[in-house]
Amino acid sequence: MELKAIVDDASYLAKHDPETFALIRRAGFGASDSSILLGVNPFPDNTLTNLIMEKQSNTVSARELAIGQMVNVRKGTDLEPIIMEKFEDQFSRGVYKPKAMFRIGDTPLTVNYDGIMELNNDMKIPVECKFLSVYG
């Protein structure tokens, strides 16, 4: 399935214009939405109904903007380059971080890869970094 870049530099946009970034994320479902879509999110406010209402809204709430500033979210973002470096050392494989956010074909699914590992046969494998905390 074809990947179409919908944001050229997602990290830059998220940092410098979080409201626009949040509105672009509304145009589809990303990995952050997957636990709600699958019905396994443990937080009571994170329901499918609330997710759909949020996706249909044209305004970004203060709660949404605050999520990106939460300590555990910031830790994950700040530690991502270190985790990738350790991954490269452990598996003796290079990993690069694409800047773009992509839409997967004509679906409503979007992806902002943490990293991509290329194998010798031109196969590309996504690499996802996670920071675990009491919140998930």
mmCIF file of N, CA and C in Angstrom:
data_model
loop_
_atom_site.group_PDB
_atom_site.id
_atom_site.type_symbol
_atom_site.label_atom_id
_atom_site.label_comp_id
_atom_site.label_asym_id
_atom_site.label_seq_id
_atom_site.Cartn_x
_atom_site.Cartn_y
_atom_site.Cartn_z
ATOM 1 N N MET A 1 0.843 -1.173 0.000
ATOM 2 C CA MET A 1 0.000 0.000 0.000
ATOM 3 C C MET A 1 0.894 1.245 0.000
ATOM 4 N N GLU A 2 0.512 2.222 -0.746
ATOM 5 C CA GLU A 2 1.304 3.445 -0.910
ATOM 6 C C GLU A 2 1.209 4.350 0.321
ATOM 7 N N LEU A 3 2.342 4.970 0.677
ATOM 8 C CA LEU A 3 2.375 5.973 1.738
ATOM 9 C C LEU A 3 2.417 7.349 1.082
ATOM 10 N N LYS A 4 1.555 8.254 1.555
ATOM 11 C CA LYS A 4 1.524 9.618 1.043
ATOM 12 C C LYS A 4 1.904 10.556 2.176
ATOM 13 N N ALA A 5 2.912 11.389 1.975
ATOM 14 C CA ALA A 5 3.312 12.348 2.998
ATOM 15 C C ALA A 5 2.218 13.405 3.142
ATOM 16 N N ILE A 6 1.718 13.571 4.385
ATOM 17 C CA ILE A 6 0.708 14.605 4.620
ATOM 18 C C ILE A 6 1.282 15.765 5.444
ATOM 19 N N VAL A 7 2.439 15.542 6.075
ATOM 20 C CA VAL A 7 3.181 16.582 6.779
ATOM 21 C C VAL A 7 4.650 16.312 6.491
ATOM 22 N N ASP A 8 5.364 17.304 5.985
ATOM 23 C CA ASP A 8 6.762 17.097 5.613
ATOM 24 C C ASP A 8 7.681 16.900 6.816
ATOM 25 N N ASP A 9 7.457 17.644 7.891
ATOM 26 C CA ASP A 9 8.303 17.533 9.082
ATOM 27 C C ASP A 9 7.397 17.546 10.313
ATOM 28 N N ALA A 10 6.937 16.374 10.701
ATOM 29 C CA ALA A 10 5.963 16.241 11.787
ATOM 30 C C ALA A 10 6.520 16.711 13.129
ATOM 31 N N SER A 11 7.768 16.405 13.429
ATOM 32 C CA SER A 11 8.358 16.811 14.711
ATOM 33 C C SER A 11 8.430 18.324 14.835
ATOM 34 N N TYR A 12 8.845 18.975 13.762
ATOM 35 C CA TYR A 12 8.941 20.435 13.761
ATOM 36 C C TYR A 12 7.557 21.061 13.959
ATOM 37 N N LEU A 13 6.585 20.565 13.203
ATOM 38 C CA LEU A 13 5.230 21.114 13.305
ATOM 39 C C LEU A 13 4.654 20.897 14.702
ATOM 40 N N ALA A 14 4.840 19.693 15.255
ATOM 41 C CA ALA A 14 4.322 19.392 16.598
ATOM 42 C C ALA A 14 4.930 20.319 17.642
ATOM 43 N N LYS A 15 6.206 20.648 17.473
ATOM 44 C CA LYS A 15 6.895 21.499 18.444
ATOM 45 C C LYS A 15 6.540 22.973 18.282
ATOM 46 N N HIS A 16 6.457 23.439 17.027
ATOM 47 C CA HIS A 16 6.285 24.868 16.780
ATOM 48 C C HIS A 16 4.847 25.310 16.536
ATOM 49 N N ASP A 17 3.971 24.387 16.182
ATOM 50 C CA ASP A 17 2.568 24.739 15.954
ATOM 51 C C ASP A 17 1.694 23.554 16.370
ATOM 52 N N PRO A 18 1.634 23.277 17.691
ATOM 53 C CA PRO A 18 0.915 22.095 18.163
ATOM 54 C C PRO A 18 -0.571 22.090 17.812
ATOM 55 N N GLU A 19 -1.174 23.252 17.677
ATOM 56 C CA GLU A 19 -2.601 23.298 17.338
ATOM 57 C C GLU A 19 -2.837 22.802 15.908
ATOM 58 N N THR A 20 -2.031 23.285 14.968
ATOM 59 C CA THR A 20 -2.144 22.815 13.584
ATOM 60 C C THR A 20 -1.833 21.323 13.502
ATOM 61 N N PHE A 21 -0.815 20.883 14.230
ATOM 62 C CA PHE A 21 -0.464 19.464 14.249
ATOM 63 C C PHE A 21 -1.642 18.629 14.757
ATOM 64 N N ALA A 22 -2.290 19.088 15.824
ATOM 65 C CA ALA A 22 -3.442 18.367 16.380
ATOM 66 C C ALA A 22 -4.581 18.306 15.363
ATOM 67 N N LEU A 23 -4.808 19.394 14.641
ATOM 68 C CA LEU A 23 -5.877 19.395 13.632
ATOM 69 C C LEU A 23 -5.567 18.440 12.482
ATOM 70 N N ILE A 24 -4.302 18.363 12.080
ATOM 71 C CA ILE A 24 -3.925 17.425 11.016
ATOM 72 C C ILE A 24 -4.119 15.988 11.484
ATOM 73 N N ARG A 25 -3.789 15.714 12.743
ATOM 74 C CA ARG A 25 -3.967 14.355 13.281
ATOM 75 C C ARG A 25 -5.444 13.955 13.299
ATOM 76 N N ARG A 26 -6.322 14.925 13.311
ATOM 77 C CA ARG A 26 -7.759 14.644 13.304
ATOM 78 C C ARG A 26 -8.238 14.065 11.985
ATOM 79 N N ALA A 27 -7.464 14.256 10.939
ATOM 80 C CA ALA A 27 -7.884 13.825 9.612
ATOM 81 C C ALA A 27 -7.733 12.324 9.415
ATOM 82 N N GLY A 28 -7.434 11.594 10.470
ATOM 83 C CA GLY A 28 -7.295 10.148 10.364
ATOM 84 C C GLY A 28 -7.037 9.535 11.718
ATOM 85 N N PHE A 29 -6.799 8.244 11.719
ATOM 86 C CA PHE A 29 -6.507 7.510 12.949
ATOM 87 C C PHE A 29 -5.048 7.086 12.932
ATOM 88 N N GLY A 30 -4.341 7.396 14.014
ATOM 89 C CA GLY A 30 -2.943 7.022 14.135
ATOM 90 C C GLY A 30 -2.755 5.961 15.198
ATOM 91 N N ALA A 31 -1.509 5.598 15.417
ATOM 92 C CA ALA A 31 -1.185 4.571 16.402
ATOM 93 C C ALA A 31 -1.679 4.941 17.795
ATOM 94 N N SER A 32 -1.685 6.239 18.107
ATOM 95 C CA SER A 32 -2.148 6.677 19.427
ATOM 96 C C SER A 32 -3.626 6.383 19.644
ATOM 97 N N ASP A 33 -4.358 6.230 18.555
ATOM 98 C CA ASP A 33 -5.794 5.936 18.653
ATOM 99 C C ASP A 33 -6.088 4.437 18.689
ATOM 100 N N SER A 34 -5.102 3.611 18.427
ATOM 101 C CA SER A 34 -5.349 2.177 18.225
ATOM 102 C C SER A 34 -5.958 1.483 19.439
ATOM 103 N N SER A 35 -5.523 1.822 20.656
ATOM 104 C CA SER A 35 -6.082 1.139 21.832
ATOM 105 C C SER A 35 -7.549 1.475 22.018
ATOM 106 N N ILE A 36 -7.954 2.685 21.632
ATOM 107 C CA ILE A 36 -9.377 3.064 21.718
ATOM 108 C C ILE A 36 -10.160 2.333 20.636
ATOM 109 N N LEU A 37 -9.635 2.310 19.416
ATOM 110 C CA LEU A 37 -10.314 1.627 18.309
ATOM 111 C C LEU A 37 -10.501 0.136 18.595
ATOM 112 N N LEU A 38 -9.523 -0.455 19.295
ATOM 113 C CA LEU A 38 -9.598 -1.885 19.601
ATOM 114 C C LEU A 38 -10.343 -2.181 20.899
ATOM 115 N N GLY A 39 -10.746 -1.119 21.620
ATOM 116 C CA GLY A 39 -11.516 -1.302 22.855
ATOM 117 C C GLY A 39 -10.690 -1.790 24.030
ATOM 118 N N VAL A 40 -9.386 -1.501 24.049
ATOM 119 C CA VAL A 40 -8.538 -1.976 25.144
ATOM 120 C C VAL A 40 -7.890 -0.837 25.934
ATOM 121 N N ASN A 41 -8.307 0.403 25.688
ATOM 122 C CA ASN A 41 -7.747 1.531 26.425
ATOM 123 C C ASN A 41 -8.309 1.524 27.842
ATOM 124 N N PRO A 42 -7.444 1.589 28.865
ATOM 125 C CA PRO A 42 -7.910 1.452 30.254
ATOM 126 C C PRO A 42 -8.500 2.728 30.862
ATOM 127 N N PHE A 43 -8.396 3.856 30.176
ATOM 128 C CA PHE A 43 -8.856 5.114 30.751
ATOM 129 C C PHE A 43 -10.316 5.366 30.394
ATOM 130 N N PRO A 44 -11.170 5.652 31.386
ATOM 131 C CA PRO A 44 -12.613 5.757 31.157
ATOM 132 C C PRO A 44 -13.037 6.841 30.164
ATOM 133 N N ASP A 45 -12.289 7.934 30.061
ATOM 134 C CA ASP A 45 -12.659 9.004 29.124
ATOM 135 C C ASP A 45 -12.280 8.693 27.687
ATOM 136 N N ASN A 46 -11.428 7.703 27.494
ATOM 137 C CA ASN A 46 -10.961 7.359 26.152
ATOM 138 C C ASN A 46 -11.870 6.311 25.523
ATOM 139 N N THR A 47 -13.050 6.760 25.111
ATOM 140 C CA THR A 47 -14.029 5.868 24.490
ATOM 141 C C THR A 47 -14.070 6.124 22.987
ATOM 142 N N LEU A 48 -14.611 5.177 22.253
ATOM 143 C CA LEU A 48 -14.748 5.341 20.811
ATOM 144 C C LEU A 48 -15.634 6.546 20.496
ATOM 145 N N THR A 49 -16.714 6.721 21.256
ATOM 146 C CA THR A 49 -17.604 7.865 21.050
ATOM 147 C C THR A 49 -16.847 9.178 21.228
ATOM 148 N N ASN A 50 -16.049 9.291 22.302
ATOM 149 C CA ASN A 50 -15.282 10.517 22.532
ATOM 150 C C ASN A 50 -14.232 10.730 21.446
ATOM 151 N N LEU A 51 -13.597 9.655 20.988
ATOM 152 C CA LEU A 51 -12.594 9.767 19.934
ATOM 153 C C LEU A 51 -13.222 10.293 18.648
ATOM 154 N N ILE A 52 -14.360 9.749 18.281
ATOM 155 C CA ILE A 52 -15.031 10.188 17.054
ATOM 156 C C ILE A 52 -15.485 11.642 17.181
ATOM 157 N N MET A 53 -16.002 12.013 18.332
ATOM 158 C CA MET A 53 -16.401 13.412 18.550
ATOM 159 C C MET A 53 -15.193 14.340 18.425
ATOM 160 N N GLU A 54 -14.063 13.920 18.991
ATOM 161 C CA GLU A 54 -12.843 14.716 18.909
ATOM 162 C C GLU A 54 -12.391 14.857 17.462
ATOM 163 N N LYS A 55 -12.424 13.769 16.706
ATOM 164 C CA LYS A 55 -11.983 13.785 15.311
ATOM 165 C C LYS A 55 -12.884 14.693 14.458
ATOM 166 N N GLN A 56 -14.163 14.822 14.826
ATOM 167 C CA GLN A 56 -15.101 15.641 14.062
ATOM 168 C C GLN A 56 -15.046 17.120 14.443
ATOM 169 N N SER A 57 -14.430 17.435 15.559
ATOM 170 C CA SER A 57 -14.383 18.815 16.041
ATOM 171 C C SER A 57 -13.370 19.639 15.255
ATOM 172 N N ASN A 58 -13.683 20.920 15.080
ATOM 173 C CA ASN A 58 -12.777 21.831 14.380
ATOM 174 C C ASN A 58 -11.914 22.648 15.328
ATOM 175 N N THR A 59 -12.065 22.427 16.630
ATOM 176 C CA THR A 59 -11.268 23.169 17.600
ATOM 177 C C THR A 59 -10.459 22.196 18.446
ATOM 178 N N VAL A 60 -9.307 22.653 18.864
ATOM 179 C CA VAL A 60 -8.415 21.836 19.689
ATOM 180 C C VAL A 60 -8.610 22.254 21.138
ATOM 181 N N SER A 61 -8.880 21.293 21.989
ATOM 182 C CA SER A 61 -9.114 21.589 23.402
ATOM 183 C C SER A 61 -7.793 21.788 24.149
ATOM 184 N N ALA A 62 -7.888 22.481 25.270
ATOM 185 C CA ALA A 62 -6.717 22.669 26.129
ATOM 186 C C ALA A 62 -6.195 21.314 26.605
ATOM 187 N N ARG A 63 -7.102 20.365 26.846
ATOM 188 C CA ARG A 63 -6.711 19.018 27.280
ATOM 189 C C ARG A 63 -5.848 18.345 26.224
ATOM 190 N N GLU A 64 -6.233 18.473 24.963
ATOM 191 C CA GLU A 64 -5.451 17.878 23.875
ATOM 192 C C GLU A 64 -4.047 18.474 23.804
ATOM 193 N N LEU A 65 -3.964 19.797 23.892
ATOM 194 C CA LEU A 65 -2.664 20.451 23.829
ATOM 195 C C LEU A 65 -1.804 20.083 25.030
ATOM 196 N N ALA A 66 -2.441 19.863 26.179
ATOM 197 C CA ALA A 66 -1.701 19.523 27.398
ATOM 198 C C ALA A 66 -1.092 18.123 27.323
ATOM 199 N N ILE A 67 -1.707 17.233 26.557
ATOM 200 C CA ILE A 67 -1.208 15.851 26.470
ATOM 201 C C ILE A 67 0.250 15.838 26.002
ATOM 202 N N GLY A 68 0.564 16.636 24.997
ATOM 203 C CA GLY A 68 1.930 16.672 24.476
ATOM 204 C C GLY A 68 2.950 17.201 25.467
ATOM 205 N N GLN A 69 2.477 17.877 26.505
ATOM 206 C CA GLN A 69 3.382 18.436 27.511
ATOM 207 C C GLN A 69 3.455 17.585 28.775
ATOM 208 N N MET A 70 2.703 16.491 28.820
ATOM 209 C CA MET A 70 2.744 15.613 29.992
ATOM 210 C C MET A 70 4.150 15.038 30.153
ATOM 211 N N VAL A 71 4.566 14.870 31.402
ATOM 212 C CA VAL A 71 5.919 14.399 31.697
ATOM 213 C C VAL A 71 6.227 13.100 30.967
ATOM 214 N N ASN A 72 5.315 12.137 31.004
ATOM 215 C CA ASN A 72 5.605 10.849 30.383
ATOM 216 C C ASN A 72 5.655 10.932 28.858
ATOM 217 N N VAL A 73 4.857 11.809 28.269
ATOM 218 C CA VAL A 73 4.919 11.993 26.815
ATOM 219 C C VAL A 73 6.251 12.643 26.455
ATOM 220 N N ARG A 74 6.657 13.664 27.198
ATOM 221 C CA ARG A 74 7.929 14.343 26.956
ATOM 222 C C ARG A 74 9.100 13.376 27.145
ATOM 223 N N LYS A 75 9.026 12.523 28.168
ATOM 224 C CA LYS A 75 10.107 11.553 28.388
ATOM 225 C C LYS A 75 10.261 10.657 27.170
ATOM 226 N N GLY A 76 9.134 10.168 26.668
ATOM 227 C CA GLY A 76 9.191 9.308 25.493
ATOM 228 C C GLY A 76 9.812 10.009 24.307
ATOM 229 N N THR A 77 9.425 11.247 24.070
ATOM 230 C CA THR A 77 9.959 12.028 22.951
ATOM 231 C C THR A 77 11.449 12.297 23.141
ATOM 232 N N ASP A 78 11.826 12.681 24.353
ATOM 233 C CA ASP A 78 13.232 13.007 24.619
ATOM 234 C C ASP A 78 14.137 11.783 24.576
ATOM 235 N N LEU A 79 13.608 10.631 24.975
ATOM 236 C CA LEU A 79 14.423 9.415 25.018
ATOM 237 C C LEU A 79 14.471 8.660 23.692
ATOM 238 N N GLU A 80 13.591 9.003 22.766
ATOM 239 C CA GLU A 80 13.506 8.280 21.499
ATOM 240 C C GLU A 80 14.849 8.178 20.774
ATOM 241 N N PRO A 81 15.625 9.265 20.629
ATOM 242 C CA PRO A 81 16.924 9.128 19.935
ATOM 243 C C PRO A 81 17.894 8.195 20.666
ATOM 244 N N ILE A 82 17.860 8.198 21.987
ATOM 245 C CA ILE A 82 18.741 7.315 22.763
ATOM 246 C C ILE A 82 18.323 5.862 22.586
ATOM 247 N N ILE A 83 17.016 5.618 22.597
ATOM 248 C CA ILE A 83 16.504 4.255 22.398
ATOM 249 C C ILE A 83 16.903 3.754 21.010
ATOM 250 N N MET A 84 16.776 4.606 19.993
ATOM 251 C CA MET A 84 17.161 4.211 18.635
ATOM 252 C C MET A 84 18.648 3.895 18.554
ATOM 253 N N GLU A 85 19.460 4.697 19.213
ATOM 254 C CA GLU A 85 20.905 4.454 19.212
ATOM 255 C C GLU A 85 21.221 3.107 19.860
ATOM 256 N N LYS A 86 20.576 2.802 20.972
ATOM 257 C CA LYS A 86 20.785 1.514 21.646
ATOM 258 C C LYS A 86 20.313 0.368 20.760
ATOM 259 N N PHE A 87 19.196 0.567 20.059
ATOM 260 C CA PHE A 87 18.678 -0.442 19.132
ATOM 261 C C PHE A 87 19.715 -0.723 18.043
ATOM 262 N N GLU A 88 20.270 0.341 17.477
ATOM 263 C CA GLU A 88 21.283 0.179 16.422
ATOM 264 C C GLU A 88 22.494 -0.594 16.930
ATOM 265 N N ASP A 89 22.931 -0.280 18.134
ATOM 266 C CA ASP A 89 24.076 -0.977 18.730
ATOM 267 C C ASP A 89 23.760 -2.452 18.958
ATOM 268 N N GLN A 90 22.579 -2.723 19.492
ATOM 269 C CA GLN A 90 22.189 -4.097 19.841
ATOM 270 C C GLN A 90 22.026 -4.980 18.602
ATOM 271 N N PHE A 91 21.442 -4.416 17.540
ATOM 272 C CA PHE A 91 21.124 -5.223 16.367
ATOM 273 C C PHE A 91 22.069 -4.980 15.190
ATOM 274 N N SER A 92 23.064 -4.135 15.384
ATOM 275 C CA SER A 92 24.040 -3.820 14.327
ATOM 276 C C SER A 92 23.361 -3.448 13.013
ATOM 277 N N ARG A 93 22.330 -2.667 13.136
ATOM 278 C CA ARG A 93 21.569 -2.201 11.973
ATOM 279 C C ARG A 93 21.312 -0.714 12.113
ATOM 280 N N GLY A 94 21.430 -0.002 11.007
ATOM 281 C CA GLY A 94 21.116 1.416 11.019
ATOM 282 C C GLY A 94 19.616 1.646 11.029
ATOM 283 N N VAL A 95 19.206 2.682 11.720
ATOM 284 C CA VAL A 95 17.808 3.081 11.780
ATOM 285 C C VAL A 95 17.755 4.576 11.479
ATOM 286 N N TYR A 96 16.830 4.964 10.609
ATOM 287 C CA TYR A 96 16.678 6.398 10.370
ATOM 288 C C TYR A 96 15.269 6.835 10.742
ATOM 289 N N LYS A 97 15.126 8.099 11.086
ATOM 290 C CA LYS A 97 13.863 8.683 11.512
ATOM 291 C C LYS A 97 13.291 9.505 10.363
ATOM 292 N N PRO A 98 12.230 9.029 9.717
ATOM 293 C CA PRO A 98 11.595 9.856 8.684
ATOM 294 C C PRO A 98 10.955 11.088 9.325
ATOM 295 N N LYS A 99 11.074 12.220 8.687
ATOM 296 C CA LYS A 99 10.475 13.438 9.221
ATOM 297 C C LYS A 99 8.981 13.519 8.929
ATOM 298 N N ALA A 100 8.564 12.935 7.833
ATOM 299 C CA ALA A 100 7.183 13.089 7.377
ATOM 300 C C ALA A 100 6.193 12.277 8.209
ATOM 301 N N MET A 101 4.952 12.755 8.217
ATOM 302 C CA MET A 101 3.819 11.957 8.687
ATOM 303 C C MET A 101 3.120 11.485 7.413
ATOM 304 N N PHE A 102 2.736 10.222 7.386
ATOM 305 C CA PHE A 102 2.179 9.626 6.182
ATOM 306 C C PHE A 102 0.727 9.196 6.372
ATOM 307 N N ARG A 103 -0.015 9.174 5.276
ATOM 308 C CA ARG A 103 -1.325 8.537 5.215
ATOM 309 C C ARG A 103 -1.109 7.229 4.465
ATOM 310 N N ILE A 104 -1.731 6.181 4.944
ATOM 311 C CA ILE A 104 -1.577 4.861 4.340
ATOM 312 C C ILE A 104 -2.632 4.698 3.247
ATOM 313 N N GLY A 105 -2.178 4.827 1.996
ATOM 314 C CA GLY A 105 -3.077 4.713 0.848
ATOM 315 C C GLY A 105 -4.243 5.683 0.937
ATOM 316 N N ASP A 106 -5.436 5.191 0.643
ATOM 317 C CA ASP A 106 -6.652 6.008 0.715
ATOM 318 C C ASP A 106 -7.438 5.729 1.990
ATOM 319 N N THR A 107 -6.780 5.124 2.967
ATOM 320 C CA THR A 107 -7.445 4.804 4.229
ATOM 321 C C THR A 107 -7.408 6.025 5.154
ATOM 322 N N PRO A 108 -8.140 5.980 6.276
ATOM 323 C CA PRO A 108 -8.042 7.067 7.257
ATOM 324 C C PRO A 108 -6.882 6.860 8.234
ATOM 325 N N LEU A 109 -5.964 5.938 7.929
ATOM 326 C CA LEU A 109 -4.871 5.610 8.839
ATOM 327 C C LEU A 109 -3.636 6.440 8.534
ATOM 328 N N THR A 110 -3.048 7.007 9.593
ATOM 329 C CA THR A 110 -1.834 7.799 9.443
ATOM 330 C C THR A 110 -0.732 7.172 10.277
ATOM 331 N N VAL A 111 0.504 7.504 9.923
ATOM 332 C CA VAL A 111 1.636 6.973 10.669
ATOM 333 C C VAL A 111 2.758 8.005 10.675
ATOM 334 N N ASN A 112 3.370 8.129 11.826
ATOM 335 C CA ASN A 112 4.563 8.951 12.013
ATOM 336 C C ASN A 112 5.600 7.992 12.599
ATOM 337 N N TYR A 113 6.430 7.437 11.733
ATOM 338 C CA TYR A 113 7.370 6.401 12.156
ATOM 339 C C TYR A 113 8.387 6.931 13.157
ATOM 340 N N ASP A 114 8.626 6.151 14.225
ATOM 341 C CA ASP A 114 9.723 6.472 15.135
ATOM 342 C C ASP A 114 11.046 6.189 14.443
ATOM 343 N N GLY A 115 11.082 5.126 13.667
ATOM 344 C CA GLY A 115 12.291 4.778 12.937
ATOM 345 C C GLY A 115 11.998 3.754 11.862
ATOM 346 N N ILE A 116 12.921 3.639 10.917
ATOM 347 C CA ILE A 116 12.837 2.638 9.851
ATOM 348 C C ILE A 116 14.198 1.949 9.764
ATOM 349 N N MET A 117 14.165 0.625 9.802
ATOM 350 C CA MET A 117 15.379 -0.169 9.640
ATOM 351 C C MET A 117 15.346 -0.773 8.241
ATOM 352 N N GLU A 118 16.439 -0.608 7.514
ATOM 353 C CA GLU A 118 16.519 -1.180 6.172
ATOM 354 C C GLU A 118 17.367 -2.439 6.202
ATOM 355 N N LEU A 119 16.841 -3.509 5.626
ATOM 356 C CA LEU A 119 17.586 -4.758 5.518
ATOM 357 C C LEU A 119 18.335 -4.774 4.192
ATOM 358 N N ASN A 120 19.206 -5.740 4.027
ATOM 359 C CA ASN A 120 20.054 -5.827 2.829
ATOM 360 C C ASN A 120 19.263 -5.987 1.535
ATOM 361 N N ASN A 121 18.085 -6.566 1.606
ATOM 362 C CA ASN A 121 17.290 -6.819 0.403
ATOM 363 C C ASN A 121 16.292 -5.692 0.125
ATOM 364 N N ASP A 122 16.582 -4.493 0.596
ATOM 365 C CA ASP A 122 15.743 -3.304 0.408
ATOM 366 C C ASP A 122 14.411 -3.380 1.153
ATOM 367 N N MET A 123 14.269 -4.370 2.014
ATOM 368 C CA MET A 123 13.067 -4.437 2.842
ATOM 369 C C MET A 123 13.191 -3.403 3.962
ATOM 370 N N LYS A 124 12.101 -2.719 4.242
ATOM 371 C CA LYS A 124 12.079 -1.717 5.298
ATOM 372 C C LYS A 124 11.140 -2.182 6.408
ATOM 373 N N ILE A 125 11.629 -2.061 7.644
ATOM 374 C CA ILE A 125 10.856 -2.508 8.806
ATOM 375 C C ILE A 125 10.675 -1.334 9.760
ATOM 376 N N PRO A 126 9.417 -1.013 10.119
ATOM 377 C CA PRO A 126 9.207 0.069 11.080
ATOM 378 C C PRO A 126 9.718 -0.313 12.466
ATOM 379 N N VAL A 127 10.283 0.659 13.158
ATOM 380 C CA VAL A 127 10.764 0.464 14.528
ATOM 381 C C VAL A 127 10.002 1.452 15.407
ATOM 382 N N GLU A 128 9.347 0.953 16.420
ATOM 383 C CA GLU A 128 8.541 1.773 17.331
ATOM 384 C C GLU A 128 9.225 1.847 18.693
ATOM 385 N N CYS A 129 9.363 3.053 19.205
ATOM 386 C CA CYS A 129 9.945 3.254 20.550
ATOM 387 C C CYS A 129 8.812 3.465 21.539
ATOM 388 N N LYS A 130 8.943 2.882 22.701
ATOM 389 C CA LYS A 130 7.941 3.074 23.744
ATOM 390 C C LYS A 130 8.626 3.381 25.068
ATOM 391 N N PHE A 131 8.047 4.307 25.788
ATOM 392 C CA PHE A 131 8.465 4.621 27.145
ATOM 393 C C PHE A 131 7.355 4.122 28.047
ATOM 394 N N LEU A 132 7.674 3.173 28.911
ATOM 395 C CA LEU A 132 6.657 2.595 29.804
ATOM 396 C C LEU A 132 6.614 3.340 31.115
ATOM 397 N N SER A 133 5.413 3.557 31.599
ATOM 398 C CA SER A 133 5.199 4.236 32.861
ATOM 399 C C SER A 133 3.932 3.675 33.500
ATOM 400 N N VAL A 134 3.553 4.225 34.614
ATOM 401 C CA VAL A 134 2.313 3.779 35.273
ATOM 402 C C VAL A 134 1.102 4.109 34.420
ATOM 403 N N TYR A 135 1.263 4.999 33.408
ATOM 404 C CA TYR A 135 0.147 5.377 32.533
ATOM 405 C C TYR A 135 0.030 4.482 31.317
ATOM 406 N N GLY A 136 0.963 3.586 31.123
ATOM 407 C CA GLY A 136 0.876 2.696 29.960
ATOM 408 C C GLY A 136 2.185 2.526 29.276
#
